[in-house]
Coordinates of C-alpha atoms and ligand atoms in Angstrom, one line a residue:
X71 CA 239.5 102.7 -116.7
X72 CA 239.7 105.8 -119.0
X73 CA 240.6 105.7 -122.7
X74 CA 244.0 107.1 -123.6
X75 CA 244.3 110.3 -125.5
X76 CA 247.1 110.4 -128.1
X77 CA 248.1 113.8 -129.5
X78 CA 250.3 113.8 -132.6
X79 CA 252.9 116.6 -132.5
X80 CA 254.7 115.3 -135.6
X81 CA 256.0 118.4 -137.6
X82 CA 254.5 117.1 -140.9
X83 CA 251.1 116.7 -139.3
X84 CA 251.3 120.1 -137.6
X85 CA 252.4 121.8 -140.8
X86 CA 249.6 120.4 -142.8
X87 CA 247.0 121.1 -140.1
X88 CA 248.1 124.8 -140.1
X89 CA 247.4 124.9 -143.8
X90 CA 244.0 123.3 -143.2
X91 CA 243.2 126.0 -140.6
X92 CA 244.0 128.8 -142.9
X93 CA 240.7 130.3 -144.1
X94 CA 242.3 131.0 -147.5
X95 CA 242.9 127.3 -148.2
X96 CA 240.4 126.2 -150.8
X97 CA 238.3 123.0 -151.1
X98 CA 240.8 121.0 -153.3
X99 CA 243.8 121.7 -151.0
X100 CA 241.7 121.2 -147.9
X101 CA 240.6 117.8 -149.1
X102 CA 244.2 116.8 -150.0
X103 CA 245.5 117.9 -146.6
X104 CA 242.9 116.0 -144.7
X105 CA 243.7 112.9 -146.8
X106 CA 247.4 113.2 -146.1
X107 CA 247.0 113.9 -142.4
X108 CA 244.7 110.9 -142.0
X109 CA 247.3 108.7 -143.7
X110 CA 250.0 109.9 -141.4
X111 CA 247.9 109.5 -138.3
X112 CA 246.9 105.9 -139.1
X113 CA 250.6 104.9 -139.0
X114 CA 250.5 105.7 -135.2
X115 CA 247.0 104.6 -134.6
X116 CA 248.0 101.1 -135.7
X117 CA 251.2 101.0 -133.8
X118 CA 250.0 98.4 -131.2
X119 CA 248.4 96.0 -133.7
X120 CA 249.5 92.5 -133.1
X121 CA 251.9 90.8 -135.5
X122 CA 252.9 87.2 -136.0
X123 CA 255.9 85.4 -137.4
X124 CA 255.9 83.9 -140.9
X125 CA 258.5 82.3 -143.1
X126 CA 259.3 84.2 -146.3
X127 CA 261.8 83.4 -149.1
X128 CA 263.8 86.4 -150.2
X129 CA 265.9 86.2 -153.3
X130 CA 268.7 85.0 -151.0
X131 CA 267.3 82.7 -148.4
X132 CA 264.3 81.8 -146.2
X133 CA 263.9 84.0 -143.2
X134 CA 261.3 84.7 -140.5
X135 CA 259.5 88.0 -140.6
X136 CA 256.4 89.7 -139.2
X137 CA 253.0 90.2 -140.7
X138 CA 249.8 91.7 -139.2
X139 CA 247.9 89.2 -137.2
X140 CA 244.7 89.2 -135.2
X141 CA 241.5 90.9 -136.2
X142 CA 241.2 92.9 -139.5
X143 CA 240.3 96.6 -139.5
X144 CA 237.1 98.5 -140.2
X145 CA 236.9 102.3 -140.6
X146 CA 233.7 104.1 -139.9
X147 CA 233.5 107.7 -141.1
X148 CA 230.8 109.9 -139.5
X149 CA 229.1 111.5 -142.5
X150 CA 229.8 113.9 -143.9
X151 CA 233.3 115.1 -142.9
X152 CA 234.6 111.8 -141.8
X153 CA 234.5 110.7 -145.5
X154 CA 237.5 112.9 -146.1
X155 CA 239.6 110.6 -143.9
X156 CA 238.8 107.2 -145.5
X157 CA 241.0 107.2 -148.6
X158 CA 244.2 108.1 -146.8
X159 CA 243.7 105.3 -144.4
X160 CA 242.7 102.8 -147.0
X161 CA 245.9 103.6 -148.9
X162 CA 247.8 102.1 -146.1
X163 CA 245.3 99.5 -145.1
X164 CA 243.7 98.4 -148.4
X165 CA 241.8 95.5 -146.8
X166 CA 240.0 97.8 -144.3
X167 CA 236.2 97.6 -144.8
X168 CA 234.2 100.8 -144.5
X169 CA 231.0 101.4 -142.6
X170 CA 229.1 104.6 -142.6
X171 CA 227.2 106.5 -139.9
X172 CA 225.1 109.5 -140.9
X173 CA 224.8 112.1 -138.2
X174 CA 224.3 115.8 -138.2
X175 CA 224.4 118.2 -135.4
X176 CA 221.2 120.1 -134.9
X177 CA 222.3 123.7 -135.1
X178 CA 219.9 124.8 -132.3
X179 CA 220.3 122.1 -129.8
X180 CA 223.8 120.8 -130.9
X181 CA 222.3 117.3 -130.4
X182 CA 223.3 114.6 -132.9
X183 CA 220.6 113.3 -135.2
X184 CA 221.1 109.9 -136.9
X185 CA 220.0 109.5 -140.5
X186 CA 222.0 106.5 -141.8
X187 CA 223.9 103.5 -140.4
X188 CA 225.5 100.7 -142.5
X189 CA 228.3 98.7 -141.0
X190 CA 230.3 95.7 -142.4
X191 CA 228.5 92.5 -141.5
X192 CA 231.6 91.2 -139.6
X193 CA 232.2 94.4 -137.7
X194 CA 232.1 92.5 -134.4
X195 CA 235.3 90.8 -135.5
X196 CA 237.2 93.9 -136.5
X197 CA 239.3 96.7 -134.9
X198 CA 237.1 99.7 -135.7
X199 CA 238.4 103.2 -136.2
X200 CA 235.6 105.9 -136.0
X201 CA 236.6 108.9 -138.2
X202 CA 235.5 112.5 -137.8
X203 CA 237.8 115.5 -138.3
X204 CA 236.1 117.5 -135.4
X205 CA 235.4 116.5 -131.8
X206 CA 233.5 119.5 -130.5
X207 CA 230.9 118.8 -127.8
X208 CA 231.5 115.1 -128.5
X209 CA 227.8 114.4 -129.0
X210 CA 228.2 113.1 -132.6
X211 CA 231.1 110.9 -131.8
X212 CA 229.6 109.5 -128.6
X213 CA 226.3 108.8 -130.4
X214 CA 228.2 107.1 -133.3
X215 CA 230.2 104.9 -130.9
X216 CA 226.9 104.0 -129.0
X217 CA 225.3 102.9 -132.3
X218 CA 228.3 100.8 -133.1
X219 CA 228.3 99.2 -129.6
X220 CA 224.5 98.5 -129.9
X221 CA 225.4 96.3 -132.9
X222 CA 227.7 94.2 -130.8
X223 CA 231.0 95.8 -131.6
X224 CA 233.9 96.5 -129.3
X225 CA 237.6 97.3 -129.9
X226 CA 236.8 100.9 -131.0
X227 CA 239.2 103.8 -131.4
X228 CA 238.2 107.4 -132.3
X229 CA 240.4 109.3 -134.7
X230 CA 239.9 113.1 -135.0
X231 CA 241.9 115.9 -136.4
X232 CA 241.0 118.6 -133.9
X233 CA 239.4 118.1 -130.5
X234 CA 238.6 120.3 -127.5
X235 CA 238.7 119.3 -123.8
X236 CA 234.8 119.1 -123.6
X237 CA 234.7 116.5 -126.4
X238 CA 237.4 114.4 -124.9
X239 CA 235.8 114.5 -121.5
X240 CA 232.4 113.4 -123.0
X241 CA 234.0 110.4 -124.8
X242 CA 236.0 109.4 -121.7
X243 CA 232.8 109.6 -119.6
X244 CA 230.5 107.8 -122.1
X245 CA 233.0 105.4 -123.5
X246 CA 236.0 104.8 -121.2
X247 CA 237.1 101.8 -123.2
X248 CA 237.7 104.0 -126.4
X249 CA 241.2 105.4 -127.1
X250 CA 241.2 108.8 -128.8
X251 CA 243.8 110.0 -131.4
X252 CA 243.9 113.7 -132.3
X253 CA 246.3 115.9 -134.3
X254 CA 245.6 118.9 -132.1
X255 CA 243.8 119.8 -128.9
X256 CA 242.3 123.3 -129.3
X257 CA 241.3 125.8 -126.6
X258 CA 237.5 125.9 -126.5
X259 CA 234.1 126.0 -128.1
X260 CA 232.3 129.2 -129.0
X261 CA 228.6 129.9 -128.3
X262 CA 227.6 128.1 -131.5
X263 CA 229.6 125.0 -130.6
X264 CA 232.4 125.7 -133.1
X265 CA 236.0 124.8 -132.1
X266 CA 238.2 127.9 -131.5
X267 CA 240.6 128.4 -133.1
X268 CA 239.6 125.3 -135.1
X269 CA 239.2 125.3 -138.9
X270 CA 235.6 126.2 -139.3
X271 CA 232.9 123.8 -140.6
X272 CA 234.8 120.8 -141.7
X273 CA 232.0 119.3 -143.9
X274 CA 231.5 122.6 -145.7
X275 CA 235.2 123.2 -146.3
X276 CA 235.7 119.6 -147.5
X277 CA 232.7 119.6 -149.9
X278 CA 232.6 123.3 -150.8
X279 CA 229.0 123.7 -149.6
X280 CA 229.4 127.2 -148.3
Ligands
LIG417 C1 230.5 118.2 -137.6 C2 231.7 117.3 -137.5 C3 231.2 116.4 -136.4 C4 230.4 117.2 -135.5 C5 231.2 117.6 -134.3 O1 229.5 117.6 -138.4 O2 232.1 116.7 -138.7 O3 230.5 115.3 -136.9 O4 230.0 118.4 -136.3 O5 230.4 118.3 -133.4 P1 230.0 117.7 -132.0 O6 231.2 117.1 -131.4 O7 229.5 118.9 -131.2 O8 228.9 116.7 -132.1 P2 228.1 118.4 -138.8 O9 227.1 118.1 -137.8 O10 228.4 119.8 -139.1 O11 227.7 117.6 -140.1 P3 228.4 117.5 -141.5 O12 229.6 116.7 -141.4 O13 227.3 116.8 -142.3 O14 228.7 118.9 -142.0
LIG418 N1 231.9 120.8 -136.5 C1 232.7 121.5 -137.3 O1 232.7 121.2 -138.5 N2 233.5 122.4 -136.9 C2 233.5 122.8 -135.6 O2 234.3 123.6 -135.2 C3 232.7 122.1 -134.7 C4 231.8 121.2 -135.1

């Protein structure tokens, strides 16, 4: 079994992503675009969530209608850049609880280094969406998913804005049970592990640190 890869080619998402890629887009606009794309993506990411029938009284009569059923949702941003995806998703799913995983990629080895992990206490009973705008070598996302699984969780999906084939292959190899949702599949990594064409360093552009 291999996780499915969903690529969003919706015109609104592609338009906003093009603006994010533009090197002249400043921090404020970059943050707003990431927020908006994340909100648009979660609409599709949640497409297969189960629903159940309830009775509801409209101003005219009683009727049967659908509400979300099954496990609630947890979102787990990978610090730092994943933070920029939380608000947009919570706007559509206000009850989603938020866990945090702190990882940075060592610039020399490109290996992920963990510095923080705090998940909702009931994470094992939730659908979990791991959030990170960039899936480059896949090392950070794979390590984050491993940490989450070590804490007894399953039902994990990975939501990225831009991925490259290397990153997708790593997740599919390490975590074949995880579905991947991306707004764009880019061409390659450069010698420093940056996605080309990409959008640069997502964390720095989001928080204005460079
Ligand atoms: C970036 C990005 C991912 C990671 C992707 O984070 O947000 O977490 O790199 O690269 P990988 O797939 O090769 O692991 P970074 O390490 O720059 O940390 P930051 O978010 O704190 O800036
Ligand atoms: N992390 C980023 O922020 N950008 C990339 O292109 C690769 C990893």
